[in-house]
Coordinates of C-alpha atoms and ligand atoms in Angstrom, one line a residue:
M1 CA 42.2 133.8 18.1
P2 CA 39.3 136.2 17.8
I3 CA 36.4 135.0 16.0
L4 CA 36.2 136.4 12.3
N5 CA 33.5 139.0 12.0
K6 CA 31.5 137.3 9.2
N7 CA 30.0 140.5 8.1
L8 CA 33.7 142.0 7.8
T9 CA 34.5 138.8 5.7
S10 CA 31.7 139.2 3.4
Q11 CA 32.3 142.7 3.0
L12 CA 36.1 142.3 2.3
S13 CA 35.4 139.4 -0.3
S14 CA 33.4 141.8 -2.4
L15 CA 36.5 143.9 -2.9
S16 CA 39.3 143.4 -5.7
W17 CA 43.0 143.4 -4.3
N18 CA 46.2 143.6 -6.0
R19 CA 49.1 142.1 -4.3
A20 CA 51.7 144.4 -5.9
Q21 CA 50.0 147.5 -4.6
P22 CA 50.4 149.2 -1.3
L23 CA 47.3 149.5 0.7
I24 CA 46.3 152.7 2.3
V25 CA 43.3 152.5 4.9
V26 CA 41.8 155.4 6.1
D27 CA 39.5 156.3 8.7
A28 CA 36.5 158.6 8.0
D29 CA 35.3 160.4 11.1
E30 CA 37.9 163.2 11.9
V31 CA 40.3 162.0 9.1
L32 CA 38.2 162.3 6.0
L33 CA 35.3 164.0 7.2
Q34 CA 34.7 166.6 9.7
F35 CA 32.8 164.7 12.3
V36 CA 32.6 167.1 15.0
C37 CA 31.6 170.2 12.9
G38 CA 28.7 168.2 11.7
L39 CA 27.9 167.1 15.1
E40 CA 27.8 170.7 16.5
R41 CA 25.5 171.6 13.6
F42 CA 23.1 168.7 14.5
L43 CA 23.2 169.4 18.2
A44 CA 22.5 173.2 17.7
S45 CA 19.2 172.3 16.1
R46 CA 18.5 170.6 19.4
N47 CA 19.6 173.4 21.6
L48 CA 22.6 171.5 22.7
W49 CA 26.3 172.2 22.1
F50 CA 29.7 169.9 22.2
D51 CA 32.1 171.4 24.7
V52 CA 35.4 170.3 23.0
V53 CA 37.4 170.0 26.4
S54 CA 38.5 166.2 25.9
Y55 CA 38.6 163.7 23.5
K56 CA 35.2 161.9 24.4
L57 CA 31.6 162.7 23.7
F58 CA 30.1 161.5 27.1
G59 CA 30.0 164.5 29.4
N60 CA 30.8 166.9 27.0
I61 CA 27.4 167.4 25.1
K62 CA 25.7 170.0 27.0
E63 CA 22.5 172.2 27.1
V64 CA 22.6 175.6 25.7
G65 CA 22.0 178.0 28.6
T66 CA 22.4 176.0 31.6
N67 CA 25.2 173.9 30.5
T68 CA 24.0 170.7 32.0
P69 CA 25.6 167.6 30.4
V70 CA 23.0 165.3 28.9
S71 CA 22.9 161.8 30.0
E72 CA 25.0 158.9 28.5
D73 CA 21.7 157.5 27.4
S74 CA 20.6 160.6 25.8
V75 CA 24.2 160.9 24.2
K76 CA 23.7 157.3 22.7
L77 CA 20.2 158.1 21.2
L78 CA 21.7 161.6 20.0
L79 CA 24.5 159.7 18.1
H80 CA 22.0 157.3 16.6
D81 CA 19.8 160.1 15.4
F82 CA 22.8 162.1 14.0
F83 CA 24.0 159.0 11.8
I84 CA 20.6 158.5 10.3
E85 CA 19.9 162.3 9.9
A86 CA 23.2 164.0 9.3
S87 CA 26.0 161.8 8.5
H88 CA 25.5 161.8 4.9
N89 CA 26.1 165.6 4.9
L90 CA 29.4 166.1 6.4
D91 CA 32.1 168.3 5.2
P92 CA 35.7 167.1 4.0
V93 CA 39.0 167.3 6.1
P94 CA 40.9 169.9 4.3
G95 CA 43.6 168.4 1.8
A96 CA 42.3 164.8 2.4
S97 CA 40.7 164.2 -1.2
A98 CA 43.8 165.8 -3.2
A99 CA 46.2 163.7 -1.0
L100 CA 44.4 160.5 -1.5
E101 CA 44.0 161.2 -5.3
S102 CA 47.6 161.6 -5.6
F103 CA 48.3 157.9 -4.3
A104 CA 45.3 156.5 -6.3
A105 CA 47.0 155.3 -9.3
R106 CA 49.7 153.5 -7.3
A107 CA 47.9 152.3 -4.1
Q108 CA 44.7 150.6 -3.0
I109 CA 42.7 152.9 -0.9
V110 CA 39.9 151.6 1.5
V111 CA 37.9 153.6 4.0
L112 CA 37.6 151.8 7.2
S113 CA 34.8 153.3 9.3
N114 CA 33.1 152.4 12.5
V115 CA 29.7 153.4 11.1
P116 CA 26.5 151.2 11.6
E117 CA 26.3 148.9 8.2
T118 CA 22.9 150.4 7.5
Q119 CA 24.4 153.9 6.9
K120 CA 27.4 152.8 4.9
T121 CA 25.9 153.6 1.5
Q122 CA 25.3 157.3 2.9
R123 CA 28.9 157.4 4.0
R124 CA 30.2 156.4 0.7
D125 CA 28.1 158.8 -1.3
N126 CA 29.1 161.7 1.2
L127 CA 32.7 160.6 0.5
H128 CA 31.9 160.6 -3.3
Q129 CA 30.5 164.0 -3.3
H130 CA 33.5 165.2 -1.9
G131 CA 36.2 163.5 -4.6
M132 CA 37.0 160.7 -2.6
P133 CA 35.1 157.4 -4.5
Y134 CA 36.7 154.8 -2.5
P135 CA 35.2 151.4 -1.2
V136 CA 33.9 151.9 2.4
V137 CA 34.2 148.8 5.0
A138 CA 31.7 149.4 7.9
N139 CA 33.6 148.2 11.3
E140 CA 32.9 147.7 14.7
G141 CA 35.0 148.0 17.6
L142 CA 39.0 147.8 17.3
K143 CA 40.1 147.9 13.8
D144 CA 43.3 145.4 14.0
E145 CA 41.0 142.5 12.8
A146 CA 39.8 144.2 9.7
M147 CA 43.6 145.5 9.3
A148 CA 45.0 141.9 9.6
M149 CA 42.5 140.6 6.9
M150 CA 43.2 143.6 4.7
A151 CA 47.1 143.3 5.1
A152 CA 46.9 139.6 4.1
Q153 CA 46.0 140.8 0.4
T154 CA 49.0 142.6 -0.2
D155 CA 52.8 142.1 -0.5
A156 CA 53.4 145.8 -0.5
P157 CA 53.4 148.4 2.4
V158 CA 50.4 148.8 4.4
F159 CA 49.1 152.2 5.9
L160 CA 46.4 153.1 8.6
L161 CA 45.3 156.6 9.1
D162 CA 43.2 157.3 12.1
D163 CA 42.4 159.9 14.8
I164 CA 41.8 157.2 17.4
T165 CA 44.9 156.1 19.2
H166 CA 43.5 152.8 20.4
H167 CA 42.8 151.8 16.9
L168 CA 46.4 152.4 15.8
K169 CA 48.0 150.8 18.7
A170 CA 45.8 147.8 18.5
T171 CA 46.9 147.5 14.9
K172 CA 50.6 148.1 15.5
E173 CA 50.6 145.4 18.1
R174 CA 49.0 143.0 15.7
L175 CA 51.0 144.2 12.4
P176 CA 54.0 145.7 13.5
H177 CA 55.1 146.2 9.6
C178 CA 51.9 148.6 9.2
H179 CA 52.7 152.3 9.1
C180 CA 50.4 153.9 11.4
I181 CA 49.6 157.6 11.1
H182 CA 47.9 159.5 13.5
I183 CA 45.8 162.5 12.1
I184 CA 43.1 164.6 13.6
G185 CA 41.0 166.8 11.2
D186 CA 39.6 169.3 14.0
P187 CA 42.3 171.5 15.2
R188 CA 40.4 171.8 18.7
L189 CA 40.7 168.2 19.2
S190 CA 44.1 167.7 17.8
A191 CA 45.3 170.3 20.5
L192 CA 44.0 167.9 23.1
V193 CA 46.1 165.0 22.3
P194 CA 49.6 164.5 23.2
E195 CA 52.2 164.8 20.3
Q196 CA 53.2 161.0 19.7
T197 CA 51.9 157.7 20.4
T198 CA 54.5 155.1 20.2
G199 CA 55.2 153.4 16.9
T200 CA 52.9 156.1 15.2
Y201 CA 53.6 159.1 13.1
R202 CA 51.9 162.0 14.1
A203 CA 50.8 164.2 11.0
A204 CA 49.9 167.7 11.7
D205 CA 47.6 167.6 8.7
W206 CA 47.1 165.9 5.2
D207 CA 50.3 167.6 3.8
A208 CA 52.5 165.8 6.5
A209 CA 50.6 162.8 6.1
S210 CA 51.0 162.8 2.4
G211 CA 54.7 163.5 2.7
Y212 CA 55.0 160.8 5.1
I213 CA 53.3 158.1 2.9
D214 CA 55.2 159.4 -0.4
Q215 CA 58.7 158.8 1.6
V216 CA 57.7 155.4 2.7
L217 CA 56.7 154.3 -1.1
I218 CA 59.9 155.8 -2.2
D219 CA 62.0 153.9 0.2
Y220 CA 60.3 150.9 -1.0
G221 CA 61.1 151.7 -4.8
L222 CA 57.2 152.2 -5.6
Ligands
MG301 MG1 37.6 158.8 13.7

């Protein structure tokens, strides 16, 4: 058994749970918030740009003019600065707020984000400002551990929406009953990723994701 992340345990114990209500767990970056567009604004202020040719940051952040990729160490430092300076000011992914609001009365909604815990309040405020006043859990690494802990709190259907396939795959392997939805906010990134990952539903946008969740809830009589 993996060792429980103590921090995760304390974060989750501070939330209230309802066993009868479905649980909708949502990633933030590129699901609720436009991470790439925010990063591009930040990079532009440093005379850099993000070349959207693959689903990774390393190797694709380049100097304006020379187009020389910056080193991996520089990318790590840039991301650190980005989270501190700009991650509280990201724009929402279209349709996210309205979709979640439509489920808020009949489901528990939790944002599970791989964000440094020191930035959790900023992230929560950023989401709140865009009409998404849901609890934020700061995760690290794969999300299946946090999903297993949260799924244990409900007897109703469980959903995970994420743009990163390895989070969905790990969760599906560990929790076969979890409805895993693959959604990518940025259309340029979305175009780079193959249509379907085994065991997951690929949603073109929030309308599609919302329709899928709604149908599952109807099928369960909820
Ligand atoms: Mg993400």
